[in-house]
Structure formats: structure tokens, C-alpha cells
Short mmCIF file of C-alpha atoms in Angstrom, two decimals:
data_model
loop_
_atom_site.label_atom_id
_atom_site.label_comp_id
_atom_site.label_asym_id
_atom_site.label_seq_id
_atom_site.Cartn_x
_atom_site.Cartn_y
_atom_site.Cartn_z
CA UNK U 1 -51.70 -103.73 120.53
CA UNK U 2 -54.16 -104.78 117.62
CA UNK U 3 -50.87 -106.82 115.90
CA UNK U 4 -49.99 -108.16 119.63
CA UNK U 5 -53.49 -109.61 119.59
CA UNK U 6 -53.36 -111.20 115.77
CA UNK U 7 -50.45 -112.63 116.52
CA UNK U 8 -51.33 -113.97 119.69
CA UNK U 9 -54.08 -115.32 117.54
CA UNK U 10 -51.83 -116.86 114.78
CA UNK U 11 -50.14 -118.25 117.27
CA UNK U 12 -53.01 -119.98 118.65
CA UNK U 13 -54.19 -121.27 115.24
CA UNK U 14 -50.33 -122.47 114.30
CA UNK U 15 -49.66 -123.95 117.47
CA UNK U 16 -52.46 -125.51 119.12
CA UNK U 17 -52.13 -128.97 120.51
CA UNK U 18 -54.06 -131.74 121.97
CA UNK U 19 -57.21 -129.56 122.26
CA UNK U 20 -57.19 -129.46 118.35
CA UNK U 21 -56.56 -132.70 117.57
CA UNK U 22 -59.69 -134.59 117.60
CA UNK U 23 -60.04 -131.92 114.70
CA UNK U 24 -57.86 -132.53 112.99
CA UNK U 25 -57.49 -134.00 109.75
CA UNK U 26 -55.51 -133.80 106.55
CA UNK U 27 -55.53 -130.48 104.55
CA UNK U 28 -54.71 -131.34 100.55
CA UNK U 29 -52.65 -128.30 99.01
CA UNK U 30 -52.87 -127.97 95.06
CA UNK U 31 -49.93 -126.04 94.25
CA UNK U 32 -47.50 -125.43 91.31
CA UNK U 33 -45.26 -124.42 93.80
CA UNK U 34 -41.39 -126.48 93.73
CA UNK U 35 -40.93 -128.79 96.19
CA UNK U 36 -38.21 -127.00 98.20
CA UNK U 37 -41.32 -124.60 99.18
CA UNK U 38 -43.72 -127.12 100.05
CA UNK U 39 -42.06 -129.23 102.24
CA UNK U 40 -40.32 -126.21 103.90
CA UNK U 41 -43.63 -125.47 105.11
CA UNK U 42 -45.28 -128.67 105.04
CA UNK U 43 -42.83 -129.74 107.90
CA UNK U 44 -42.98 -126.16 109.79
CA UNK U 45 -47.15 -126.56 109.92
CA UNK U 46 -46.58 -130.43 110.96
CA UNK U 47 -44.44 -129.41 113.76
CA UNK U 48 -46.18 -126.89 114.87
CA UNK U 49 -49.47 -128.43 114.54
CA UNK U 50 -48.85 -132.21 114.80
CA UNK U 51 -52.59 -133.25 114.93
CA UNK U 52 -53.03 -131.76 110.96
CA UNK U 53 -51.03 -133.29 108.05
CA UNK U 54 -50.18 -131.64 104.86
CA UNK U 55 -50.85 -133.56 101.76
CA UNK U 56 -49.25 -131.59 98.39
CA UNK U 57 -50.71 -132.13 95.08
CA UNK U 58 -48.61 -130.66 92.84
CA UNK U 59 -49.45 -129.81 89.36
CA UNK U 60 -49.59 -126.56 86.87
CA UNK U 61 -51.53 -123.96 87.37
CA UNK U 62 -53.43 -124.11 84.22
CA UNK U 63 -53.45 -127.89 85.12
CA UNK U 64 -54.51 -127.21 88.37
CA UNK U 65 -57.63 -125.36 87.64
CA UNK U 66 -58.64 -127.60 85.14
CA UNK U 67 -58.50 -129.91 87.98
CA UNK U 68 -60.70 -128.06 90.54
CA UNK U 69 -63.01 -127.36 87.68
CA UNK U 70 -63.76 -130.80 86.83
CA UNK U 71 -64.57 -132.14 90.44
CA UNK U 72 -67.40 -132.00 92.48
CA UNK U 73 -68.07 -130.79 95.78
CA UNK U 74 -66.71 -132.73 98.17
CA UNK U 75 -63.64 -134.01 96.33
CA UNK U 76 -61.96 -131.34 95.62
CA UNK U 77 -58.74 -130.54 97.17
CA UNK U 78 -58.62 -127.96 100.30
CA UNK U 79 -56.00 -125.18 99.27
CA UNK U 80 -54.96 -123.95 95.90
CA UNK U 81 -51.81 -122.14 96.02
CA UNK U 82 -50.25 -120.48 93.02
CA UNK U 83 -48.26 -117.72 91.60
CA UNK U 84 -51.04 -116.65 88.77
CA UNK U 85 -53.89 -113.87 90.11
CA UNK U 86 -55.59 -114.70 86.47
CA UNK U 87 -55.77 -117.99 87.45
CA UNK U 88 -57.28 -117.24 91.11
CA UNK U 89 -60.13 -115.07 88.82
CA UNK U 90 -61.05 -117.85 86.61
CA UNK U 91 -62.00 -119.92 89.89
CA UNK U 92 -64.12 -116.94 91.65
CA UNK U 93 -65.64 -116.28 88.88
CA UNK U 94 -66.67 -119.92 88.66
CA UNK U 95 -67.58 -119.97 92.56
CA UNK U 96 -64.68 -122.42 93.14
CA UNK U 97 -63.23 -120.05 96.26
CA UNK U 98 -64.71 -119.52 99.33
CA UNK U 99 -63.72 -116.50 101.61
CA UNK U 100 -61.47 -117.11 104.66
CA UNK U 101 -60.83 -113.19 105.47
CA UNK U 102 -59.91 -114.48 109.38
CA UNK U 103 -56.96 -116.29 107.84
CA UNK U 104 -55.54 -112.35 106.55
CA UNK U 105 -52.73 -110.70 108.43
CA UNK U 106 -53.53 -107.01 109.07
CA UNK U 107 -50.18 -106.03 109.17
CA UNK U 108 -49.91 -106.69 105.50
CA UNK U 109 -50.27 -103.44 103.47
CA UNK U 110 -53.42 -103.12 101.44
CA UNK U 111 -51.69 -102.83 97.79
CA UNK U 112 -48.13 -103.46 96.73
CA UNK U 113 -47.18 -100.31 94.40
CA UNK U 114 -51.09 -99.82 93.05
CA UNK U 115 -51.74 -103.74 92.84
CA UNK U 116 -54.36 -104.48 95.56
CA UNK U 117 -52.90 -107.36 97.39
CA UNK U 118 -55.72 -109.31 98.41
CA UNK U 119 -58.93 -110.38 96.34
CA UNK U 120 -61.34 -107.43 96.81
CA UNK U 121 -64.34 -109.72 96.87
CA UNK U 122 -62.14 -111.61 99.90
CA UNK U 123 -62.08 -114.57 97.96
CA UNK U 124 -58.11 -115.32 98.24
CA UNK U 125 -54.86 -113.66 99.51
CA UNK U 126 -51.38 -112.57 98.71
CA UNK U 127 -49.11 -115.03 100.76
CA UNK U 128 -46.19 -113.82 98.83
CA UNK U 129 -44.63 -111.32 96.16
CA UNK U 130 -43.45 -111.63 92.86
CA UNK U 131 -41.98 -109.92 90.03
CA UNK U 132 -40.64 -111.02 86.62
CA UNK U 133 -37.23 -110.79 84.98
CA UNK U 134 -33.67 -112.40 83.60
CA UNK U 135 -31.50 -114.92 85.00
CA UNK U 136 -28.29 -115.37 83.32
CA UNK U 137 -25.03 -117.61 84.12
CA UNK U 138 -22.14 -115.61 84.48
CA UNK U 139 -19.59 -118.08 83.59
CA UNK U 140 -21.43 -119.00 80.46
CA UNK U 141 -21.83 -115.46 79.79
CA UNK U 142 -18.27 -114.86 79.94
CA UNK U 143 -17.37 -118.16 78.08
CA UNK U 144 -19.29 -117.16 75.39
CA UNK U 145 -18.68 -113.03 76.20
CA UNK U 146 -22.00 -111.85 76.19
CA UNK U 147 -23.08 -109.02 78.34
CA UNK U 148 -25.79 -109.60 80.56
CA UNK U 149 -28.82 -108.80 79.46
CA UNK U 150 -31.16 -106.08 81.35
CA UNK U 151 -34.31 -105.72 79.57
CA UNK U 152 -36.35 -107.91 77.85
CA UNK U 153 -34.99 -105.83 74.51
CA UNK U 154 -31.65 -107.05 74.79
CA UNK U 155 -32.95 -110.56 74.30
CA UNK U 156 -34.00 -109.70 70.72
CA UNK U 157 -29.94 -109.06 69.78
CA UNK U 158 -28.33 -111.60 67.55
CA UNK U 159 -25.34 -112.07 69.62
CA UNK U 160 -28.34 -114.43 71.76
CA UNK U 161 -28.82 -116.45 69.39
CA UNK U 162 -29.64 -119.86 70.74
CA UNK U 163 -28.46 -118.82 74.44
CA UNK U 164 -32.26 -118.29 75.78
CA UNK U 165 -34.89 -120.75 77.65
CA UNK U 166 -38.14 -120.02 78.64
CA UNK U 167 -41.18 -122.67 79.83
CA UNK U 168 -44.60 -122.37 77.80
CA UNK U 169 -47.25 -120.13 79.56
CA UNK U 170 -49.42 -123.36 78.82
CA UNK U 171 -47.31 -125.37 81.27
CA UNK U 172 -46.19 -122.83 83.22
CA UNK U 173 -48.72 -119.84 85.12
CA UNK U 174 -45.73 -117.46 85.77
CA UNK U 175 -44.88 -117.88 82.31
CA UNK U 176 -47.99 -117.08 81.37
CA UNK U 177 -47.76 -113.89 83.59
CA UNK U 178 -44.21 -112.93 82.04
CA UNK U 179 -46.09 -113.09 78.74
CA UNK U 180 -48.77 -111.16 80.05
CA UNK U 181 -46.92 -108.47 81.36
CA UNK U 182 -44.91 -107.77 78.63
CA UNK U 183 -48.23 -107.35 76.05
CA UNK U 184 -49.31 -105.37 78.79
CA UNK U 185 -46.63 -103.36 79.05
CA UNK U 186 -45.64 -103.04 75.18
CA UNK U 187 -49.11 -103.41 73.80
CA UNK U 188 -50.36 -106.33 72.41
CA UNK U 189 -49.27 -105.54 68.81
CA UNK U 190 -45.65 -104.66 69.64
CA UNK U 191 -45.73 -106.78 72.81
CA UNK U 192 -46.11 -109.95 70.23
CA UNK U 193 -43.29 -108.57 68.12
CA UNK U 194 -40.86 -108.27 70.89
CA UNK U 195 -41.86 -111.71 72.47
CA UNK U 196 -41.21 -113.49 68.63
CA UNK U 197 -37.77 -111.34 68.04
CA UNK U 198 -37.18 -113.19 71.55
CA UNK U 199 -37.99 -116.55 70.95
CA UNK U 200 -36.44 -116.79 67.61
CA UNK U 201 -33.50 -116.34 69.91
CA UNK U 202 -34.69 -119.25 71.96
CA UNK U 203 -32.73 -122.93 72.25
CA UNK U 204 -35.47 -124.35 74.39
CA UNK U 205 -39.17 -123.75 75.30
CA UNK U 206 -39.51 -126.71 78.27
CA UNK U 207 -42.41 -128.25 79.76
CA UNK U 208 -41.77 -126.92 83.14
CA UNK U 209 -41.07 -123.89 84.53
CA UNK U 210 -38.35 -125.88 87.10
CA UNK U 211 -36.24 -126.57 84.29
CA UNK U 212 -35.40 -123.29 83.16
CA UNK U 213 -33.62 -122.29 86.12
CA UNK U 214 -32.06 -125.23 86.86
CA UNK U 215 -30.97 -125.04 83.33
CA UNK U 216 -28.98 -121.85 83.75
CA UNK U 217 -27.75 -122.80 87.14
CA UNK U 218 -25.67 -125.56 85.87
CA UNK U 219 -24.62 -124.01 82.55
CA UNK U 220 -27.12 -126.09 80.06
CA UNK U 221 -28.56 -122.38 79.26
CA UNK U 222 -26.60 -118.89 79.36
CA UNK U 223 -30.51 -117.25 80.09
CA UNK U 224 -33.38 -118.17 81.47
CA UNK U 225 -37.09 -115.88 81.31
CA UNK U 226 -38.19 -116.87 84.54
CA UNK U 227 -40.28 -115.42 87.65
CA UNK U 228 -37.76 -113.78 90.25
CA UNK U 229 -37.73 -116.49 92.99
CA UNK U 230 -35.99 -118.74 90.81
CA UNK U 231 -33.38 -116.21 89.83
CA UNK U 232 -33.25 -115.19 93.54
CA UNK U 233 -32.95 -119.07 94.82
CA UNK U 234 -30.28 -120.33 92.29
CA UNK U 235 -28.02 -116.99 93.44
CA UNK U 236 -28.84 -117.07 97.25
CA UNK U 237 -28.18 -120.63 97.28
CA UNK U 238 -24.21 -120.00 95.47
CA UNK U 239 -24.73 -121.03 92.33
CA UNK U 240 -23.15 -118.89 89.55
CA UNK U 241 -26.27 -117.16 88.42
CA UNK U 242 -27.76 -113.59 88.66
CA UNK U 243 -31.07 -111.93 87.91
CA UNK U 244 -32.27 -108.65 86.95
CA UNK U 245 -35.90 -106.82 86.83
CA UNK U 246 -36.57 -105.38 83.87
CA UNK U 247 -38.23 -102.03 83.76
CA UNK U 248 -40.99 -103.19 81.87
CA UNK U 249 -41.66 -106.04 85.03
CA UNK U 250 -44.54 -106.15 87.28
CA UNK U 251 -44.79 -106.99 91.21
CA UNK U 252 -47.99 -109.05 92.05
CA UNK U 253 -48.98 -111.58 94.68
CA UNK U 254 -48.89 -115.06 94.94
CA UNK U 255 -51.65 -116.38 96.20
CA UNK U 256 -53.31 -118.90 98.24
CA UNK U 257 -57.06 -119.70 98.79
CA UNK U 258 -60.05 -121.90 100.50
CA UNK U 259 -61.29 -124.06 97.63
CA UNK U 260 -65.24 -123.89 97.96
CA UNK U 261 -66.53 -127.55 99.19
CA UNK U 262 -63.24 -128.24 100.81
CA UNK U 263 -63.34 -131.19 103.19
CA UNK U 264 -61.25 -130.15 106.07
CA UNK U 265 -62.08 -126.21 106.28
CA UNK U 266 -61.22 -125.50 109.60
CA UNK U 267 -57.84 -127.41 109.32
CA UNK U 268 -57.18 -125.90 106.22
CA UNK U 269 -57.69 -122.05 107.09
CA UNK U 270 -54.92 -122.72 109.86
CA UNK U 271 -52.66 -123.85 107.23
CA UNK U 272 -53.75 -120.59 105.41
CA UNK U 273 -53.23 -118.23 108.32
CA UNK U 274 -49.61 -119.98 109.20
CA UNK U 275 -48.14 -118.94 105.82
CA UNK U 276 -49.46 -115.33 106.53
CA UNK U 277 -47.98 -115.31 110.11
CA UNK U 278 -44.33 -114.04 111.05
CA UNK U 279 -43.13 -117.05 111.02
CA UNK U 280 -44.54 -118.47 107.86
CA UNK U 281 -43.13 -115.12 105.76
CA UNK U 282 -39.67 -115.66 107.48
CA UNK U 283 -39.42 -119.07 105.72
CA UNK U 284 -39.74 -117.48 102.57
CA UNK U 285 -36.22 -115.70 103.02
CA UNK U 286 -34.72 -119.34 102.98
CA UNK U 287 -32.20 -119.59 100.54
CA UNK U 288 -33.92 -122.30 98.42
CA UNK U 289 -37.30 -120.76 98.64
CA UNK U 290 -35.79 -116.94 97.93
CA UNK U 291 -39.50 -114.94 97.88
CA UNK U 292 -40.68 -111.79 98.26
CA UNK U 293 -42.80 -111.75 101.58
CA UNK U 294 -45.91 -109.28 102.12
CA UNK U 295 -45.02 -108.32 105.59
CA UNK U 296 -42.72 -105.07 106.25
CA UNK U 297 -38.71 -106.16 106.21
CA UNK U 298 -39.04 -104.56 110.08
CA UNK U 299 -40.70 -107.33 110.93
CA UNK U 300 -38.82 -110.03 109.17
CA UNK U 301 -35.24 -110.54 109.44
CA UNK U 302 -34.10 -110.31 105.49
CA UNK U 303 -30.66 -110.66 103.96
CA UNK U 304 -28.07 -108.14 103.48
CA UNK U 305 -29.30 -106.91 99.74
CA UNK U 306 -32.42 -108.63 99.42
CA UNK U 307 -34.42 -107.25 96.58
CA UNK U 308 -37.56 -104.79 98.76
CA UNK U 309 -40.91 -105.29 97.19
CA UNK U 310 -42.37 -101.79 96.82
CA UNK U 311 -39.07 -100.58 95.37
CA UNK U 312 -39.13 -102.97 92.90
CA UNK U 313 -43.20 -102.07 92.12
CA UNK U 314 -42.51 -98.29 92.51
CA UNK U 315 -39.51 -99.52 89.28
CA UNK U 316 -41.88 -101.44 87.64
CA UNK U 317 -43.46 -99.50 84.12
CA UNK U 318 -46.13 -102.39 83.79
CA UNK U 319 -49.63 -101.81 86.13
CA UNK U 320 -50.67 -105.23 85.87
CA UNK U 321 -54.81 -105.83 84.87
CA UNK U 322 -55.55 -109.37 86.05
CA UNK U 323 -58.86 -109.13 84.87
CA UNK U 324 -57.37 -107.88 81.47
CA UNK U 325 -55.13 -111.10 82.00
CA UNK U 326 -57.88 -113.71 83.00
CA UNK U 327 -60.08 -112.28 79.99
CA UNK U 328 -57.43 -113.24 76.90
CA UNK U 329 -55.98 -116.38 79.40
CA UNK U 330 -56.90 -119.08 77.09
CA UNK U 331 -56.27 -117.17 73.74
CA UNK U 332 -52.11 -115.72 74.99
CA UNK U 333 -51.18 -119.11 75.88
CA UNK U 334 -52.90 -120.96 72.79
CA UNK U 335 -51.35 -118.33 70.83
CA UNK U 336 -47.53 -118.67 71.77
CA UNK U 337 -47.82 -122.60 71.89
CA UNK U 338 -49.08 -122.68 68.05
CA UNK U 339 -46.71 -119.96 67.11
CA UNK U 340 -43.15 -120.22 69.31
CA UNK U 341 -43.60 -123.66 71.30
CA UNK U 342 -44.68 -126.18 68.50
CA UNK U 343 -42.81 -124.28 65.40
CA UNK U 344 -39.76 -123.30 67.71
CA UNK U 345 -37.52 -124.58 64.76
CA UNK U 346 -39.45 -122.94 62.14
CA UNK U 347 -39.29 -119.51 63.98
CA UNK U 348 -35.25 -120.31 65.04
CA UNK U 349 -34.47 -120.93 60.95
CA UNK U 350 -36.55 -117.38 60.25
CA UNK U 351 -34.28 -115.40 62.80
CA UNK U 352 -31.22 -116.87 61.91
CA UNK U 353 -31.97 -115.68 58.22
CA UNK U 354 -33.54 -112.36 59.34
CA UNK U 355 -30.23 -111.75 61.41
CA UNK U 356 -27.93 -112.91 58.50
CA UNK U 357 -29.58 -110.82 56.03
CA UNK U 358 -29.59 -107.56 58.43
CA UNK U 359 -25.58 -108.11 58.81
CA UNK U 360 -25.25 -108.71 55.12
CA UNK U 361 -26.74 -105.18 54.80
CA UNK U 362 -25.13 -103.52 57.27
CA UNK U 363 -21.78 -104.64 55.32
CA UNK U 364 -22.98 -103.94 51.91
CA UNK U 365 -26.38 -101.27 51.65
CA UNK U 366 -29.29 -102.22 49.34
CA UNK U 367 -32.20 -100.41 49.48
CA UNK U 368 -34.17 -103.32 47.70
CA UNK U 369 -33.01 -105.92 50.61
CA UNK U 370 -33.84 -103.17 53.17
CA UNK U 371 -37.26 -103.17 52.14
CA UNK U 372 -37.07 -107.23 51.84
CA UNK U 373 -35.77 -107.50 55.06
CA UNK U 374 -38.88 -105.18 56.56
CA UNK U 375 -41.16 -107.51 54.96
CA UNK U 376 -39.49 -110.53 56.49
CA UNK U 377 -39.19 -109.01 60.04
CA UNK U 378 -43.22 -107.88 59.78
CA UNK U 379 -44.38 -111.34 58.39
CA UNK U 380 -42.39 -113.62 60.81
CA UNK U 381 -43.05 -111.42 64.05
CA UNK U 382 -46.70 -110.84 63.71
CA UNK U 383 -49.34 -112.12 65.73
CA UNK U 384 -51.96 -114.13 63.83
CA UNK U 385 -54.62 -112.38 66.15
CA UNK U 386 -54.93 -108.43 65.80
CA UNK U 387 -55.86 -106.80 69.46
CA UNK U 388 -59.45 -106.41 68.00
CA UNK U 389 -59.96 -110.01 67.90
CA UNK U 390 -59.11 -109.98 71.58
CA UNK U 391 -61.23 -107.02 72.62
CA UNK U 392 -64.33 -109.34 70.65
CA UNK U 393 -66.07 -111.03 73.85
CA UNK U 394 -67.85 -113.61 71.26
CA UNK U 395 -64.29 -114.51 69.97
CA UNK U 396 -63.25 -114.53 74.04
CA UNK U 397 -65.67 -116.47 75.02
CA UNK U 398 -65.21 -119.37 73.04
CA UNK U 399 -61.68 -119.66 74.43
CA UNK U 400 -63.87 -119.85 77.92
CA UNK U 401 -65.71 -123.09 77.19
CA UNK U 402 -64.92 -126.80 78.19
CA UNK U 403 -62.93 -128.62 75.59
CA UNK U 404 -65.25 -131.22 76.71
CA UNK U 405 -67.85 -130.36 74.34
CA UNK U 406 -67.57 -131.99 71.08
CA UNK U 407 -68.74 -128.99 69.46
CA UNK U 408 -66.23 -126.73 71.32
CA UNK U 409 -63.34 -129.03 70.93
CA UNK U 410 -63.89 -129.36 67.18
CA UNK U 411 -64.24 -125.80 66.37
CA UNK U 412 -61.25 -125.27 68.39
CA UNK U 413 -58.84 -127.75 67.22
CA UNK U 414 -60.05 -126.21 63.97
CA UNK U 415 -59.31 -122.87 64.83
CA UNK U 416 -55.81 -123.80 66.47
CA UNK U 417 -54.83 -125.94 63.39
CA UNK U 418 -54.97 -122.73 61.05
CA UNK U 419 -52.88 -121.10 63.32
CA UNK U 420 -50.11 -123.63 63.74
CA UNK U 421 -50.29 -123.41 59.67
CA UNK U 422 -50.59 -120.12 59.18
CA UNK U 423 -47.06 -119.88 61.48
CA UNK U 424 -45.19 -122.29 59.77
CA UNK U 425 -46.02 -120.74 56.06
CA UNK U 426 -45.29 -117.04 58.12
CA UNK U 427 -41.97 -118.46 58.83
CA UNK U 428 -41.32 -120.30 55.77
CA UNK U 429 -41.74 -117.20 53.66
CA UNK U 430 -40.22 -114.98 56.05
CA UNK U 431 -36.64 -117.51 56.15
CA UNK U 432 -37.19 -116.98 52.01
CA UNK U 433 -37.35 -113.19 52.22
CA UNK U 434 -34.06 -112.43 54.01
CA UNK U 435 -32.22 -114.90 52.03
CA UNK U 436 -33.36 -112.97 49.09
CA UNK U 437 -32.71 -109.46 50.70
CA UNK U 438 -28.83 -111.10 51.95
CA UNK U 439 -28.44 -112.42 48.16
CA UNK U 440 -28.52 -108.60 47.28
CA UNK U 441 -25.75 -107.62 49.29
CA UNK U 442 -23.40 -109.97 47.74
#
């Protein structure tokens, strides 16, 4: 009876007509979602609701709340809508959010696995599920006859050599929490030396998360590292693609929220509650959309196969901390950019000379080159910032503050320049060291 009655109420809010329209007005939607999401709903709200228009803004998320940050009340878009929690925490805690708890379906569970799936302050929602994992093209894979790849591990073999893309967590939120999940899962020491074996394996780190899939749906890239919906769209939709969660994965919501100071509130909660609704989750089965929704599969009608969120959590090895996440935000993705995104090459040349050498040995034995070899692998997969630094809330902190401070800016320009150096000599050396440890098994 209590669901008849919300849904009779969601119905109500996604429906109503004439009587709403002198309300009505136009709700703007910040997301970093693809378009084939947006307008999906966009046009179900419109239809539904043809006194409110939908206006998307689409950018990043880190872009995005950058964006929010920097305007005042009264100009700032409605809705933000995004895959990232982390990203959802660095606006509450800056009183950007304002809670909407009527806009909540109650037939949602409370957690997915031991994740919590709303905000427990009530200052956004999960709209949607996601987990992180491996797409791979199986006619490039069997071109090139390469197995497909199952856990984040395999991408570290040599035989992937140049066959992996991945977006930058700078440009990218669920990047970002692939990143994060891993050094979660791994810890952040060994987590860093997995994701560098990885990306030394890289051909491509692009600009926007849309291009990696699309990438390995028409055969530009044999792998992507991607969040599952684009795995899930490019094979529901017949390309020649598949995806995979790997064990060390994590299920958490995607989320969508009342910007505090919004202009068209009222309008914009209905938008809110629509996505929540029965109907709204059913559009996230379409095959071009391919999400995880938060309502039970009984009542949804779900394709034959479809992956079942709390299976994959109950998988999942990785109990994702968002406020572990949101805390070291600024430092992971400043991090991988200075190391893997702007000295890609350098860190390509070290691999390539790291996996030569270790083939060399295997062929001919040298203890000497062995103990090279070590030295290259530890020098060129390091991170330049040991897991005190990022446990230091004075070092944290600084990574917290607006670039738009001189002071700030300077110190961390500054701070980022050493880094990018400090990579490419790492690298440098580290290409140096395994050609010396191959020349000994000659």
C-alpha cells in the first residue's frame, strides 16, 4: 500500500499538466553524463511534463564542480548529476546541496552490498548503480590473439603492450573512481605500482571518458578501463565488445542532487523524483544507456543476463570510502596526470625496456641483471608521494584550496613541476637500468 501511494505520488509529480504549468519553468541539469542518457530522459520528463523544459549542461565532473563552486547564488545551475560520490562530498561539504529527501523512492534499498546508497546527511541520492571494470574487442583480441583480460593484473602482462586506453581521472570522475578503487583496494603503495605496470602498457590516455569506449567499439583500441555502462552499452547495443568486473571492483551510486540556490526548485525536484520513479529506472535498461538501476529487477523489466547489482557488490573485494576518496581527490588525479598522462611516452619507453630486459633474462639468467631489473621495476613504478604524505591533512589541505590564489597557484605549480620532473628522470633512469640488466644476458 505505502509503494501504491509513492507511486501514485510520482506519478503526480511526473505527470501533472495544466495545473502545473504556470509553474513551470526550465530546470538546468549539470551532468557528465553522455548524451544518449540525457536526452533519453530529457524527452521522457518533456513529455510527460510538457509545462517544464530540460536544459543539459554538460561538462566533467571535476569541471563541473569547479563550476558550481565559482558561482553565486542564484546562477547556479538546478541539478548536478554525476557518477562520482567524492565529487557529491566536496559540494556538501561546501554547502553547495540542498536536501530534497521527498524526491527519494522508498522502494530503493538502503545500501547496495555495505555502500549506503543515499547521502546520510540527505543531501543527494543514488539514481543509478555502477561498478568498474574491462572492456575489450573481441575481434581485435583475436586479430592480435590475446586473451581477454579479467583483472586489472592481467593488464600489467607484456603481451598488452600498447593495446590499452584509459581517460585521465582529471577529465574524467569515473576514472578518477577506477583509480580510486584500485589504491583502495591494493593499497596505495602497491595500488600505484599496479596502476604504472598498467599504463606503461597504455597507447592512449584521452581527454574524455566517451572516447575510450567508443575506441574499443570500433577497433581503434583492443581495451578500454572504463566504468561498466559503457562496456554494458557498446555490447547491448551489438557491437563486438565485452566487459568484465574485476574482483578488485566496487558497486556505488550515481548520483543526482538539488544544487543549493537553484532557481527553479520545485520544477527541478520533479525532474529529480522522475529519474527515481519506475519509469525513470526502466529507461536505464535501454540499450544505449545500459545502467545499473537501484530499484529491485521485480519491479523493472531487465534483459535476459543483465549484470544484478548486489551480486556484483556481494563479488566486489573493494568497500569503497568516499570520504577516504574526496580527502586525497585533488592529490590522485594531480598525481597520475604528472606521472602517466603528461610523460605517457616516457613511462611507455621504460616498460618496453623493463619487459625486454625481463625476457632477455628469462632466456639467459644473470643474477646481476635480476637485481638491475628490480631496481628498474621499483624506480619507474613508484609513486612520488608515500601514503604518509597523504594521511598529512596540512599536505591535504593545500590540494583543497582555490587555484585562484596567487599564493596557492604558485606553490602548486611549484609543487606539480617537481613531480612532472622527478617522473621523467624516474623513467629515464629506469629505461637505462633494464637496458643494462638485458646487455647482461647477451
Amino acid at each position: 500500500m505505502q509503494q501504491r501511494r509513492w507511486l501514485t505520488a510520482a506519478m503526480a509529480a511526473g505527470l501533472g499538466g495544466a495545473a502545473m504549468a504556470a509553474q513551470a519553468g526550465t530546470v538546468t541539469v549539470l551532468t557528465s553524463f553522455p548524451k544518449e542518457l540525457t536526452t533519453a530522459y530529457q524527452k521522457a520528463f518533456e513529455a510527460a511534463n510538457p509545462g517544464i523544459k530540460i536544459e543539459i549542461l554538460n561538462k566533467n565532473t571535476t569541471a563541473a564542480v569547479a563550476y558550481v563552486r565559482e558561482l553565486p547564488e542564484g546562477q547556479r545551475p538546478d541539478i548536478m548529476w554525476a557518477s562520482a560520490p567524492d565529487a557529491f562530498e566536496v559540494l556538501a561539504r561546501n554547502k553547495l546541496l540542498t536536501a530534497a529527501p521527498e524526491t527519494r523512492n522508498p522502494a530503493a534499498p538502503a545500501k547496495i552490498g555495505n555502500y549506503p546508497l543515499n547521502d546520510p546527511q540527505g543531501l543527494y541520492y543514488g539514481q543509478a548503480l555502477a561498478g568498474y571494470g574491462i572492456m575489450w574487442n573481441t575481434r581485435y583480441l583475436k586479430a592480435h590473439k590475446l586473451a581477454a583480460p579479467k583483472e586489472w593484473s592481467d593488464l600489467t602482462r607484456p603481451e598488452y603492450f600498447g593495446h590499452i586506453a584509459i581517460s585521465s581521472p582529471s577529465r574524467s570522475g569515473t576514472t578518477q573512481l577506477t583509480v580510486e578503487t584500485i589504491l583502495q583496494g591494493e593499497g596505495w603503495d602497491k595500488g600505484w605500482r599496479q596502476l604504472l605496470s598498467m599504463m606503461g602498457n597504455a597507447a592512449a590516455v584521452t581527454d574524455r571518458s566517451f572516447a575510450v569506449p567508443d575506441g574499443v567499439n570500433n577497433g581503434q583500441y583492443g581495451i578500454g578501463i572504463v566504468i561498466d555502462f559503457f562496456g554494458l552499452a557498446g555490447k547491448y547495443s551489438g557491437f563486438p565488445v565485452d566487459f568484465a568486473y574485476p574482483a578488485m571492483t566496487a558497486v556505488v551510486p550515481a548520483n543526482i542532487a538539488l544544487i543549493a540556490g537553484a532557481k527553479n526548485a520545485d520544477e527541478a525536484r520533479k525532474f529529480m523524483a522522475f529519474t527515481m520513479s519506475v519509469p525513470g529506472q526502466q529507461l536505464l535498461f535501454d540499450p544505449k544507456i545500459s545502467r545499473l538501476p537501484i530499484l529491485p529487477y521485480s519491479q523493472l523489466k531487465a534483459p535476459a543476463g543483465y549484470p544484478v547489482p548486489q551480486e556484483v557488490a556481494q563479488r566486489a573485494k573493494v568497500q569503497f570510502d568516499a570520504n577516504l576518496s574526496e580527502s586525497r581527490y585533488a592529490v590522485v588525479i594531480s598525481l597520475f596526470d604528472q606521472m602517466v598522462t603528461f610523460r605517457l611516452k616516457e613511462l611507455q619507453a621504460a616498460t618496453r625496456a623493463i619487459q625486454e630486459a625481463h625476457k632477455a633474462l628469462q632466456a639467459k639468467p644473470n643474477a646481476k641483471g635480476q637485481e638491475l631489473l628490480a631496481q628498474a621495476r621499483d624506480i619507474a613504478y613508484s609513486p612520488l608521494v608515500g601514503e604518509a604524505n597523504v594521511k598529512d591533512e596540512q599536505f591535504l589541505e593545500l590540494f583543497r584550496k582555490s587555484r585562484r590564489d596567487v599564493a596557492v597557484s604558485k606553490e602548486l605549480t611549484g609543487l606539480e613541476q617537481m613531480w612532472a620532473d622527478k617522473a621523467r628522470a624516474n623513467y629515464e633512469r629506469a629505461a637505462k637500468l633494464a637496458a643494462e640488466a638485458r646487455g647482461l644476458a647477451r
